[in-house]
Coordinates of C-alpha atoms and ligand atoms in Angstrom, one line a residue:
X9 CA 0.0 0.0 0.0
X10 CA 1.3 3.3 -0.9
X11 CA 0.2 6.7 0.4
X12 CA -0.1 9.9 -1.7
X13 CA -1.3 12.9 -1.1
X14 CA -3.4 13.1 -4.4
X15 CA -5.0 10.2 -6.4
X16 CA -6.9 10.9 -9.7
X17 CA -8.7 8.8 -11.2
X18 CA -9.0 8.8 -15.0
X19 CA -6.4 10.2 -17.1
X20 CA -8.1 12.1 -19.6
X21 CA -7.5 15.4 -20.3
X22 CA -9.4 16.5 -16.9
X23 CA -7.2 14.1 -14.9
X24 CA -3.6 13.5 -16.3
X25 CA -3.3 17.6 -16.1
X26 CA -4.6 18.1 -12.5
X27 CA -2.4 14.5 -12.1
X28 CA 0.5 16.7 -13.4
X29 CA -0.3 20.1 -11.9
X30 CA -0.8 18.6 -8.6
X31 CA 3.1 17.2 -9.2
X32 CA 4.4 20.2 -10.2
X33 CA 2.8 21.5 -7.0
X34 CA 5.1 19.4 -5.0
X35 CA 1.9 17.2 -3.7
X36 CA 2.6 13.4 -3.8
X37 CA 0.5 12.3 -6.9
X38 CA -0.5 8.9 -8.7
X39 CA -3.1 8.8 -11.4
X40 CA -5.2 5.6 -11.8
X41 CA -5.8 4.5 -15.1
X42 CA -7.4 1.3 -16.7
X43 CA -7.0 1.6 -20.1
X44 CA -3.7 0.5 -21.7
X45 CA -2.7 4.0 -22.8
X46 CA -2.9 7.2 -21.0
X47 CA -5.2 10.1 -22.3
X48 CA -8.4 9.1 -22.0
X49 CA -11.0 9.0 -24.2
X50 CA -9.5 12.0 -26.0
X51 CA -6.9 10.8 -27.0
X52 CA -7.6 7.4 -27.8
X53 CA -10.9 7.2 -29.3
X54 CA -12.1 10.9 -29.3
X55 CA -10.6 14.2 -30.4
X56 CA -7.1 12.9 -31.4
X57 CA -8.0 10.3 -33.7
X58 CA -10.9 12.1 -35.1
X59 CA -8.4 15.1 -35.9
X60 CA -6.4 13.0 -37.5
X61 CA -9.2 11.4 -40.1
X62 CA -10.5 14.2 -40.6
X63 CA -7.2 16.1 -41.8
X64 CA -6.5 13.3 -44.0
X65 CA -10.4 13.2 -45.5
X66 CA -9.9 17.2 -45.7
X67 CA -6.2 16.5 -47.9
X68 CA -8.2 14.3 -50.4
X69 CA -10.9 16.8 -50.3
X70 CA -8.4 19.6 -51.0
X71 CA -7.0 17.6 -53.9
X72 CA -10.3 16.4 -55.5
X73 CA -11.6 20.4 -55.4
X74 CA -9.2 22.9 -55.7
X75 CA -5.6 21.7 -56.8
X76 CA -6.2 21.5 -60.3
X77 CA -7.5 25.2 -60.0
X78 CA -4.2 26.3 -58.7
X79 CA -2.5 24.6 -61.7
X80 CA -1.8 21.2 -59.5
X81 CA -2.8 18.7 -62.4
X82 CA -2.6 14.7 -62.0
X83 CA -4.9 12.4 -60.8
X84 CA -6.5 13.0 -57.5
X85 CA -4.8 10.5 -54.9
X86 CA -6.6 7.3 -53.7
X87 CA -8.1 6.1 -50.5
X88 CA -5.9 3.5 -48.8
X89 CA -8.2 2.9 -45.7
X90 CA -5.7 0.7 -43.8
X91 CA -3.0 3.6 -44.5
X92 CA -4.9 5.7 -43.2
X93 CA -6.4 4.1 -40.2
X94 CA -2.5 3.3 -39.2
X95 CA -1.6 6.8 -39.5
X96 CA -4.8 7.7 -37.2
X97 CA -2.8 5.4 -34.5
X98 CA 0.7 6.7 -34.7
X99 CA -0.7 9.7 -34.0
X100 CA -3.1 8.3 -31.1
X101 CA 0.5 6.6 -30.0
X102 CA 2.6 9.4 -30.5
X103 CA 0.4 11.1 -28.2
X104 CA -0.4 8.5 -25.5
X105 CA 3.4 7.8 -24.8
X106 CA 4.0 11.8 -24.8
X107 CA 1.1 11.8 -21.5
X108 CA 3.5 8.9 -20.1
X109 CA 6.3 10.6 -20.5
X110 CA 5.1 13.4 -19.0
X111 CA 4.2 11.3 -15.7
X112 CA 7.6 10.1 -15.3
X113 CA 8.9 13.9 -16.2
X114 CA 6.8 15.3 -13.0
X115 CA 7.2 11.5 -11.0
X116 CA 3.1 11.0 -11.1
X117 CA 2.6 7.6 -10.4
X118 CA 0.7 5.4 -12.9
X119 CA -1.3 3.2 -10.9
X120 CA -2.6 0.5 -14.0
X121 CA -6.2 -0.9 -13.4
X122 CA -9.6 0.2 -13.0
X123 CA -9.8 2.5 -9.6
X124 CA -12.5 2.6 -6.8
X125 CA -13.1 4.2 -3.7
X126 CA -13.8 1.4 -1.1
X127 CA -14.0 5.0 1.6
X128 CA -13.3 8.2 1.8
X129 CA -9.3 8.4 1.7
X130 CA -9.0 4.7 0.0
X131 CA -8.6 4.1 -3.5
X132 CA -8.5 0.4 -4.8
X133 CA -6.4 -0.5 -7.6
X134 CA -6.9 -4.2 -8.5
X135 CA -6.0 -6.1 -5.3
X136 CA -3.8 -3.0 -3.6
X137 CA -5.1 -0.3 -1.7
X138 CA -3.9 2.7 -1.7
X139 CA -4.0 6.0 0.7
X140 CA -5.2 9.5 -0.7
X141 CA -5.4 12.6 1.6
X142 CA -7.1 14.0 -2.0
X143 CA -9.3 12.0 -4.2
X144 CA -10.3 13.7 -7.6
X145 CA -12.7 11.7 -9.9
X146 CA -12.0 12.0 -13.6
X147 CA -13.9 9.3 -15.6
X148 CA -15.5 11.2 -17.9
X149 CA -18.3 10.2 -20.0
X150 CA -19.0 7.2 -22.6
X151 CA -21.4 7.9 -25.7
X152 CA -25.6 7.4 -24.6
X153 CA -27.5 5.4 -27.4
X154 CA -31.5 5.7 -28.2
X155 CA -33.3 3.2 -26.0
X156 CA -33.7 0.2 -27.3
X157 CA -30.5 0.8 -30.1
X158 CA -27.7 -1.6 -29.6
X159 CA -24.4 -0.5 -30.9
X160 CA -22.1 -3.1 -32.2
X161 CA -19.4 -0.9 -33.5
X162 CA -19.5 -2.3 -36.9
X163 CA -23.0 -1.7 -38.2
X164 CA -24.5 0.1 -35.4
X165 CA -21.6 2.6 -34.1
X166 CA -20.9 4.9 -31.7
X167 CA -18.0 7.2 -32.1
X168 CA -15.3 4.8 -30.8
X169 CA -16.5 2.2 -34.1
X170 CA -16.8 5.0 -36.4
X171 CA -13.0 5.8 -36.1
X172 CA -12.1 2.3 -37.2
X173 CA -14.6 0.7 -39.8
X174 CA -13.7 -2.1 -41.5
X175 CA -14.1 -0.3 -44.5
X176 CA -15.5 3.1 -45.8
X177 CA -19.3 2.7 -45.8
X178 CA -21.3 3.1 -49.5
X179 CA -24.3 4.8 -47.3
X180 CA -24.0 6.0 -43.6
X181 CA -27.0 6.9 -41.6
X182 CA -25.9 9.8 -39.0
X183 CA -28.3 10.1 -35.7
X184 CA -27.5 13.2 -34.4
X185 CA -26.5 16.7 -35.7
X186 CA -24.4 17.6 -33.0
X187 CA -20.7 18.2 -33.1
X188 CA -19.6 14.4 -33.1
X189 CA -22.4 13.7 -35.9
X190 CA -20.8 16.8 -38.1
X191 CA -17.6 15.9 -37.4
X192 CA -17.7 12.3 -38.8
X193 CA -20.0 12.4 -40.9
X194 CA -18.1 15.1 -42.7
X195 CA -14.9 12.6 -42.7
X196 CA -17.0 9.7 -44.8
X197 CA -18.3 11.8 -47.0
X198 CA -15.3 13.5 -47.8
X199 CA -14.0 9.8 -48.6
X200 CA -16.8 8.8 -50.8
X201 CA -19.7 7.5 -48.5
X202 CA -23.2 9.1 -49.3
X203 CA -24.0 10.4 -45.9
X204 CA -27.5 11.2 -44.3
X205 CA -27.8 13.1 -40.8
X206 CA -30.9 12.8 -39.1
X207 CA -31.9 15.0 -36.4
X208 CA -34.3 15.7 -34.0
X209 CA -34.8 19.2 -34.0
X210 CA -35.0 22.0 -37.2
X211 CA -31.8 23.5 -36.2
X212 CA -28.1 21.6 -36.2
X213 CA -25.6 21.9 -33.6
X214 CA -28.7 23.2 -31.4
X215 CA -26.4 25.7 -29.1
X216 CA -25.1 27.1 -31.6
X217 CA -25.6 31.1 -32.8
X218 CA -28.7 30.1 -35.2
X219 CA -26.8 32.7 -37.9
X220 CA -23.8 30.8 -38.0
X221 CA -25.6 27.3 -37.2
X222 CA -27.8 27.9 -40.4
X223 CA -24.4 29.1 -42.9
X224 CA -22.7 25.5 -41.4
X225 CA -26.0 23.4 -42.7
X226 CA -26.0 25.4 -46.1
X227 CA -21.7 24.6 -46.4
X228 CA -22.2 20.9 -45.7
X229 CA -25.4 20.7 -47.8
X230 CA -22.9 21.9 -50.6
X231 CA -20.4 19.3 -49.6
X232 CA -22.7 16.6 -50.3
X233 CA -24.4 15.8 -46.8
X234 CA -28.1 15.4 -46.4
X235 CA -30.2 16.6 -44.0
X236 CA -33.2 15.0 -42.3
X237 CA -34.9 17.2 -39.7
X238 CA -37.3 17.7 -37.2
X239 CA -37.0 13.9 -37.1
X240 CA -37.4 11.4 -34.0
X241 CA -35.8 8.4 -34.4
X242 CA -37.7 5.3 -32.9
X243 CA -35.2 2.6 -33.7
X244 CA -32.6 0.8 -35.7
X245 CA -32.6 -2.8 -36.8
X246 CA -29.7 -4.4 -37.8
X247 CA -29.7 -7.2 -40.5
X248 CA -27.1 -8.9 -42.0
X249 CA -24.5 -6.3 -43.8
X250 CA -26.6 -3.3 -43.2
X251 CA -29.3 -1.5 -40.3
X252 CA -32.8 -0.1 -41.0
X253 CA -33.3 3.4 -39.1
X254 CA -36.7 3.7 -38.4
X255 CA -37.9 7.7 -37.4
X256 CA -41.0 10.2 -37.5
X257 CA -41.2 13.1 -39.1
X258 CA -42.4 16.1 -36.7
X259 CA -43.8 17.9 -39.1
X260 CA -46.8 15.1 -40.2
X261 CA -46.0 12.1 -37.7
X262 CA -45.6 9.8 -40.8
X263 CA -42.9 7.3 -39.8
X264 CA -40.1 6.7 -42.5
X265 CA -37.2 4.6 -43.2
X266 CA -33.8 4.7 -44.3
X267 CA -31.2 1.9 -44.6
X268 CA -27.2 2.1 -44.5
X269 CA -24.3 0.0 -44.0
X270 CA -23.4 1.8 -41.4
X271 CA -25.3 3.9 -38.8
X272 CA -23.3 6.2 -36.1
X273 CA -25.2 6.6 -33.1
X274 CA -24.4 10.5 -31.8
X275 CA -26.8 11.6 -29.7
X276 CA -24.9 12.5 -27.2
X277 CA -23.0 11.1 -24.4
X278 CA -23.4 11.0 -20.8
X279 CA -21.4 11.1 -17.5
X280 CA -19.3 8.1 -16.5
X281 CA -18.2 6.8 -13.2
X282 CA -19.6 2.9 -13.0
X283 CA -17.2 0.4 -10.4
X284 CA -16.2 3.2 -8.7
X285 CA -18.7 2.9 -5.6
X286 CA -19.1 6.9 -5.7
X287 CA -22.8 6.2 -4.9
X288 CA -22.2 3.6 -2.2
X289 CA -19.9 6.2 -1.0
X290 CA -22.4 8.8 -0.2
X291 CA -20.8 11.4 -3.5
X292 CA -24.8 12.8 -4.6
X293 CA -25.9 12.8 -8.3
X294 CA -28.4 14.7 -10.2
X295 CA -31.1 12.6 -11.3
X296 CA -29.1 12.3 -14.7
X297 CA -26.2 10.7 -13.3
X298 CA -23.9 13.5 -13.0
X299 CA -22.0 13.6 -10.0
X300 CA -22.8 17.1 -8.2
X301 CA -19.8 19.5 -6.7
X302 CA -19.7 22.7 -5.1
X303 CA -17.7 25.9 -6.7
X304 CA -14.5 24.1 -5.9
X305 CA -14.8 20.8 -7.3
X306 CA -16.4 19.4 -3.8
X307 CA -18.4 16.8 -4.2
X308 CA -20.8 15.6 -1.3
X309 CA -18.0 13.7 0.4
X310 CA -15.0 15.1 2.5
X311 CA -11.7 14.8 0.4
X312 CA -13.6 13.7 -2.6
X313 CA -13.3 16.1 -5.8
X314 CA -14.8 15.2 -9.4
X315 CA -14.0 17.4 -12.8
X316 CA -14.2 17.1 -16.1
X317 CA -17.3 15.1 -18.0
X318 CA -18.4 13.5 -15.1
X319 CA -19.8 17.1 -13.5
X320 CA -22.3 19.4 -14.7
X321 CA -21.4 21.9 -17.8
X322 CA -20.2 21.5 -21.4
X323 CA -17.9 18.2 -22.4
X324 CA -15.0 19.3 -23.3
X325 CA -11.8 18.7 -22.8
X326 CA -10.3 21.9 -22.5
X327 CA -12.9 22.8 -19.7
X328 CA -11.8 19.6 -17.8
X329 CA -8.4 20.5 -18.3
X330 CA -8.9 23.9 -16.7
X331 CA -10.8 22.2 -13.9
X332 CA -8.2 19.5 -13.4
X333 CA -5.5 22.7 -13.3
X334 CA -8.0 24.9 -11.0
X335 CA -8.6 21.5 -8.5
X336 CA -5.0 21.2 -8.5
X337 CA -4.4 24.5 -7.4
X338 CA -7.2 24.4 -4.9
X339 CA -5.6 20.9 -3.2
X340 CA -2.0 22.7 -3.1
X341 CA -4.4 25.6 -0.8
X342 CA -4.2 28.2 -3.8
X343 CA -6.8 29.8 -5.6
X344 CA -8.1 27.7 -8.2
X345 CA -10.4 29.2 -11.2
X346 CA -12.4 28.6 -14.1
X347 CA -14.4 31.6 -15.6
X348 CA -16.5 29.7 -16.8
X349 CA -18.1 32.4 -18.9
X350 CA -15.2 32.0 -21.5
X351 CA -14.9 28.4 -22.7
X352 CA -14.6 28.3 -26.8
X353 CA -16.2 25.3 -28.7
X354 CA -15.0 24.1 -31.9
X355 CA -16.4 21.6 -34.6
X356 CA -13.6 20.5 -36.7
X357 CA -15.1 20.3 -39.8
X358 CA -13.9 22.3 -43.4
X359 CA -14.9 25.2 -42.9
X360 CA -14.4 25.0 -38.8
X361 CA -16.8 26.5 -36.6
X362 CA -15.8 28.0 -33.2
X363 CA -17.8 30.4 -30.5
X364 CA -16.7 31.7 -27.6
X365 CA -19.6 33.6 -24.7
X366 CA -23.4 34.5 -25.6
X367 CA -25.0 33.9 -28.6
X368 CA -27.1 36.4 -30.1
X369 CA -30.5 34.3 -29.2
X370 CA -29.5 34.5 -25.7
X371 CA -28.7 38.0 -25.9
X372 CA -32.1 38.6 -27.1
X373 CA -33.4 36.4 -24.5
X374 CA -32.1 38.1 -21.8
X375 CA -33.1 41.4 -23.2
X376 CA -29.8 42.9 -23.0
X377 CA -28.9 45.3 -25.5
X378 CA -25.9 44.4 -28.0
X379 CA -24.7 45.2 -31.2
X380 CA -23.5 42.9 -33.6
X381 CA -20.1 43.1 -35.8
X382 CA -19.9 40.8 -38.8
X383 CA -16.9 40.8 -41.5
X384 CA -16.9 37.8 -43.9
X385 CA -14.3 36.2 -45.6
X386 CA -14.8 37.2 -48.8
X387 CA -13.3 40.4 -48.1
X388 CA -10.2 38.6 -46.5
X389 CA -7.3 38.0 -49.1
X390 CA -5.7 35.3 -47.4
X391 CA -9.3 33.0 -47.4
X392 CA -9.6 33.7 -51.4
X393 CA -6.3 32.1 -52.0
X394 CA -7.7 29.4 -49.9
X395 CA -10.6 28.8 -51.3
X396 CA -11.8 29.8 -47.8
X397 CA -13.8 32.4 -48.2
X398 CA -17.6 30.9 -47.6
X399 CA -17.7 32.0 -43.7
X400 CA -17.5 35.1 -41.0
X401 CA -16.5 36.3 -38.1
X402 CA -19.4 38.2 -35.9
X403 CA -18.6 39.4 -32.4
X404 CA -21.6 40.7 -30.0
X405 CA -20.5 43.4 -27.8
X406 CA -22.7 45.8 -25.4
X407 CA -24.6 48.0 -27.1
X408 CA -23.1 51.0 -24.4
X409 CA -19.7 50.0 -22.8
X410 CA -18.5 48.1 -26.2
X411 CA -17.6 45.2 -23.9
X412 CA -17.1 41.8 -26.4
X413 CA -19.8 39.3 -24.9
X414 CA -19.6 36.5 -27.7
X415 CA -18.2 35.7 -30.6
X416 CA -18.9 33.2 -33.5
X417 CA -16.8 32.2 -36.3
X418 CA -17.2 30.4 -39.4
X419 CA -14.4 30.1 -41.7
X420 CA -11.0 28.7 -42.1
X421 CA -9.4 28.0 -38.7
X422 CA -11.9 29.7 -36.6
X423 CA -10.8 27.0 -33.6
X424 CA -7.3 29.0 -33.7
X425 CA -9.0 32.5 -34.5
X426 CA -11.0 32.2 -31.5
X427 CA -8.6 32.5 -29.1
X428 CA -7.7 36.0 -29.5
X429 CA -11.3 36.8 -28.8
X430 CA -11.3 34.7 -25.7
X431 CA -7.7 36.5 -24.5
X432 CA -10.2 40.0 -24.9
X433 CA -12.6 38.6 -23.3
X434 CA -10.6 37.5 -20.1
X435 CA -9.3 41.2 -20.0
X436 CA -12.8 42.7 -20.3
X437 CA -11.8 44.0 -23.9
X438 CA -13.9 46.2 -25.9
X439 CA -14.6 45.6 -29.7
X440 CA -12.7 48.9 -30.2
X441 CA -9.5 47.3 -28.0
X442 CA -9.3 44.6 -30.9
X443 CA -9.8 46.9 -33.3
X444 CA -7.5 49.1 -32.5
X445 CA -4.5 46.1 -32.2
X446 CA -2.7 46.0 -35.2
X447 CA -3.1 42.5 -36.9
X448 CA -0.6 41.1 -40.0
X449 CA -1.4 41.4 -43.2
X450 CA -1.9 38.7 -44.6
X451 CA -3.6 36.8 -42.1
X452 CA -7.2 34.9 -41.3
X453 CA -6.8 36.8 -38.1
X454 CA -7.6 40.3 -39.9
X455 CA -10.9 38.8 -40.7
X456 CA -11.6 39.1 -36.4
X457 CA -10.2 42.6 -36.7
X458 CA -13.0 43.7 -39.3
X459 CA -15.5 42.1 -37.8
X460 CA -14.8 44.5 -34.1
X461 CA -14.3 47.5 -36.8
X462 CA -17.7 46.5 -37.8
X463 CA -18.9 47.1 -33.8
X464 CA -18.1 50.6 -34.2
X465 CA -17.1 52.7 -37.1
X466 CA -17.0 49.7 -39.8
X467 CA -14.7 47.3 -41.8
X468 CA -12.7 48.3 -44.2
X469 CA -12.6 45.6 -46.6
X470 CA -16.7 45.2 -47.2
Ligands
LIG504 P1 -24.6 16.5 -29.1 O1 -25.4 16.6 -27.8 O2 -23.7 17.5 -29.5 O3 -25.6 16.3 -30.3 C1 -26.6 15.2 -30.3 C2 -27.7 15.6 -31.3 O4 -28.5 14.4 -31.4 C3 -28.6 16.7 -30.9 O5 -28.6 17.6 -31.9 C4 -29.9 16.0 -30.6 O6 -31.0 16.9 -30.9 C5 -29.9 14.8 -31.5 N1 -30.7 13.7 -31.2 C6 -30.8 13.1 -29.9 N2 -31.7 12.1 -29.9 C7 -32.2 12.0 -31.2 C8 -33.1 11.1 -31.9 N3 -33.7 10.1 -31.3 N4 -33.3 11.3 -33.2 C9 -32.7 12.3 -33.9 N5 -31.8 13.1 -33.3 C10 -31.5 13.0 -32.0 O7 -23.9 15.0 -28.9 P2 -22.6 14.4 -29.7 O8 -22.4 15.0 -31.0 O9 -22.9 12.9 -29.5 O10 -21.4 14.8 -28.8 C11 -21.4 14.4 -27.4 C12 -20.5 15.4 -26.6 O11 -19.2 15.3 -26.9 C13 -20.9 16.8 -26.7 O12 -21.0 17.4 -25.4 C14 -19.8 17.4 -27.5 O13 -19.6 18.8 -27.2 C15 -18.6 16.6 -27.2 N6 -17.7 16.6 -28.3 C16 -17.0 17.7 -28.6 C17 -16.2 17.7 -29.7 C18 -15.5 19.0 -30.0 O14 -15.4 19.9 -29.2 N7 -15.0 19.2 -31.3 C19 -16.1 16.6 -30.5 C20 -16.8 15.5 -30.2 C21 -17.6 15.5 -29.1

């Protein structure tokens, strides 16, 4: 039995940085982990391997559409799936080993097997038990099927099967027009599969800022996808080589049916902490399975602290890695923080789409009074010779003080556009601070500079 002052448990993105922060801290850490590989399900089937399909699908994409405009003639390169799927896991690899080396680099423990919390100051590792003054739960969140749908990972799939297929699907069915849906879906068609998303309700990516959310449905339209919306979908049956998707049309209640080879199953996903005897425990849970915390990371139990997918707000990994730094800092008896007010999203897909604070429906909702900058990229010189330039950047700022309360981006690179905007936003910025900072010429990033010159006096380029 060994005897640490912090043990995580998970090491996604949430838990192998508070693992490391809490090291660096000079606190006594191990992190448990089950899986073979650090990194969670980020890294292994999530965000890192979906990056890395869909920068190859967008290479091919690039070389099919726009390199014989540039004077690039030859024939378009070929789809070798098992090429590709191998690159997808040296990069997953690559990755994985960097998180271990990064334990050893700060001395964070490794503690291999699936972890659980027999009581408060215990963590079970296999047969060994272990001492924790700290305990922070990290386990993050596994995809949530349809009742009733059973996933298979090869016909019926969640996000894990859809980043290893046997082979590229002739049709895929797509439940769900959220990020994960958009995502792959955009990789399979952009290899050849005729892709069909259905979704529940009129609007994809539901959060989203309606203005941007409807220009992202009009680009993917374009790029081949189709849409089926305001649809409910009661069921899937899976035969031989291929599933039926069975669903009902909103607008008239007439059921309908679609068949595929493959159907992904993104509907969302939902918090994850089974074996770990949290409940038995006495940590409390919404009724939804999410395990509840205070404003530090608290949950119900003395010494116990949960971040990341497993708690309440948006699933993403950069907010879990903020919260795995903040409980880190809050352990060590500093001040840890998240504002939680500037967290940026990103989908991944060609163009990207990124936001960052209110949209302007919530704006409207709450009846404050804003103004709305928008600059598209057609008026951006560096998009043109991109073949970029089907997209904008719109930031919302007070009507009076000028202050930046959102901003919404669709375009090339908008997930590394954004951050300037957030930067602005943690310093209270005004539109007229980012207007006023000169920005290279030529570069995406002027496109974000026009569109706060468009909150006061106006862009120069439109
Ligand atoms: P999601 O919640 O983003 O979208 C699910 C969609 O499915 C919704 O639009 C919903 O209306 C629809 N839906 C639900 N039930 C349905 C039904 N029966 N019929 C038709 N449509 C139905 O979920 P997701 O895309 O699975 O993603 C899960 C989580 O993972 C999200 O929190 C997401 O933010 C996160 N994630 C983020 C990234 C990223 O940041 N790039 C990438 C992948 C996943």
């Amino acid at each position: 039995m060994a005897s640490y002052d912090v043990i995580v448990i998970g090491s996604g993105p949430g838990g192998y940085v508070c693992a490391i922060r809490c090291a660096q801290l000079g606190l006594k850490t191990a992190c448990v982990e089950g899986r073979e590989t650090l990194g969670g399900t980020c890294l292994n089937i999530g965000c890192i391997p979906s990056k890395a399909l869909l920068h190859a699908s967008h290479q091919l994409h690039e070389a099919e559409e726009n390199f014989a405009k540039m004077g690039l003639k030859g024939k378009s390169p070929s789809v070798d799936w098992t090429q590709m799927l191998a690159y997808k896991d040296d990069v997953i690899g690559q990755n994985t080993k960097g998180i271990e080396f990064l334990f050893k680099k700060n001395k964070v423990d490794w503690l291999k097997g699936w972890g659980s919390i027999p009581e408060a100051g215990k963590v079970k590792v296999g047969d060994e038990v272990h001492e924790a003054k700290n305990i922070v739960i990290a386990t993050g969140s596994e995809p949530s099927s349809i009742p009733g749908v059973e996933i298979d990972e090869e016909i019926v799939v969640s996000s894990t099967g859809a980043l290893a297929l046997g082979k590229i699907p002739k049709k895929m069915i797509v439940i769900g027009a959220g990020v994960i849906g958009l995502e792959m879906g955009s990789v399979y068609r952009r290899l050849g599969s005729e892709v069909t998303v259905i979704e529940y309700l009129d609007q994809i990516t539901p959060t989203m800022d309606v203005e941007v959310s409807k220009q992202f449905q009009k680009l993917l339209k374009k790029q081949g996808l189709e849409f089926v919306m305001g649809a409910a979908v009661q069921g899937v049956e899976k035969l031989k080589t291929k599933a039926k998707v069975t669903y009902k049309l909103k607008k008239d209640d007439s059921e309908q049916v679609l068949d595929a080879d493959v159907v992904l199953v993104a509907t969302g996903r939902r918090a994850f902490h089974d074996g770990l005897g949290a409940q038995d425990l006495g940590v409390e849970m919404t009724d939804r399975g999410v395990i509840k915390t205070d404003a530090h990371w608290k949950t119900s139990v003395d010494g116990v602290y949960a971040i990341g997918d497993c708690i309440s707000g948006p699933m993403l990994a950069h907010k879990a890695e903020d919260e795995g730094m903040a409980v880190a800092e809050t352990i060590a008896g500093q001040k840890g923080h998240v504002n939680y007010d500037v967290i940026p999203s990103v989908i991944y897909t060609w163009p990207e789409v990124a936001s960052v604070g209110a949209t302007e429906e919530l704006l409207k909702k709450d009846g404050r009074a804003y103004k709305a900058g928008k600059f598209s990229f057609m008026g951006n010189g560096r998009a043109k010779a991109y073949f970029a330039g089907d997209g904008f950047v719109k930031i919302l700022a007070d009507k009076d003080s000028d202050r930046i309360l959102g901003a919404h981006i669709i375009g090339p690179y908008a997930g590394d556009l954004i951050h300037e905007i957030c930067v602005a936003m943690e310093f209270g910025a005004a539109a007229e601070d980012l207007a006023r900072t000169c920005h290279a010429h030529p570069t995406f990033s002027e496109a974000v500079r026009e569109a706060a010159l468009a909150c006061g006096d106006g862009p120069i380029h439109s």
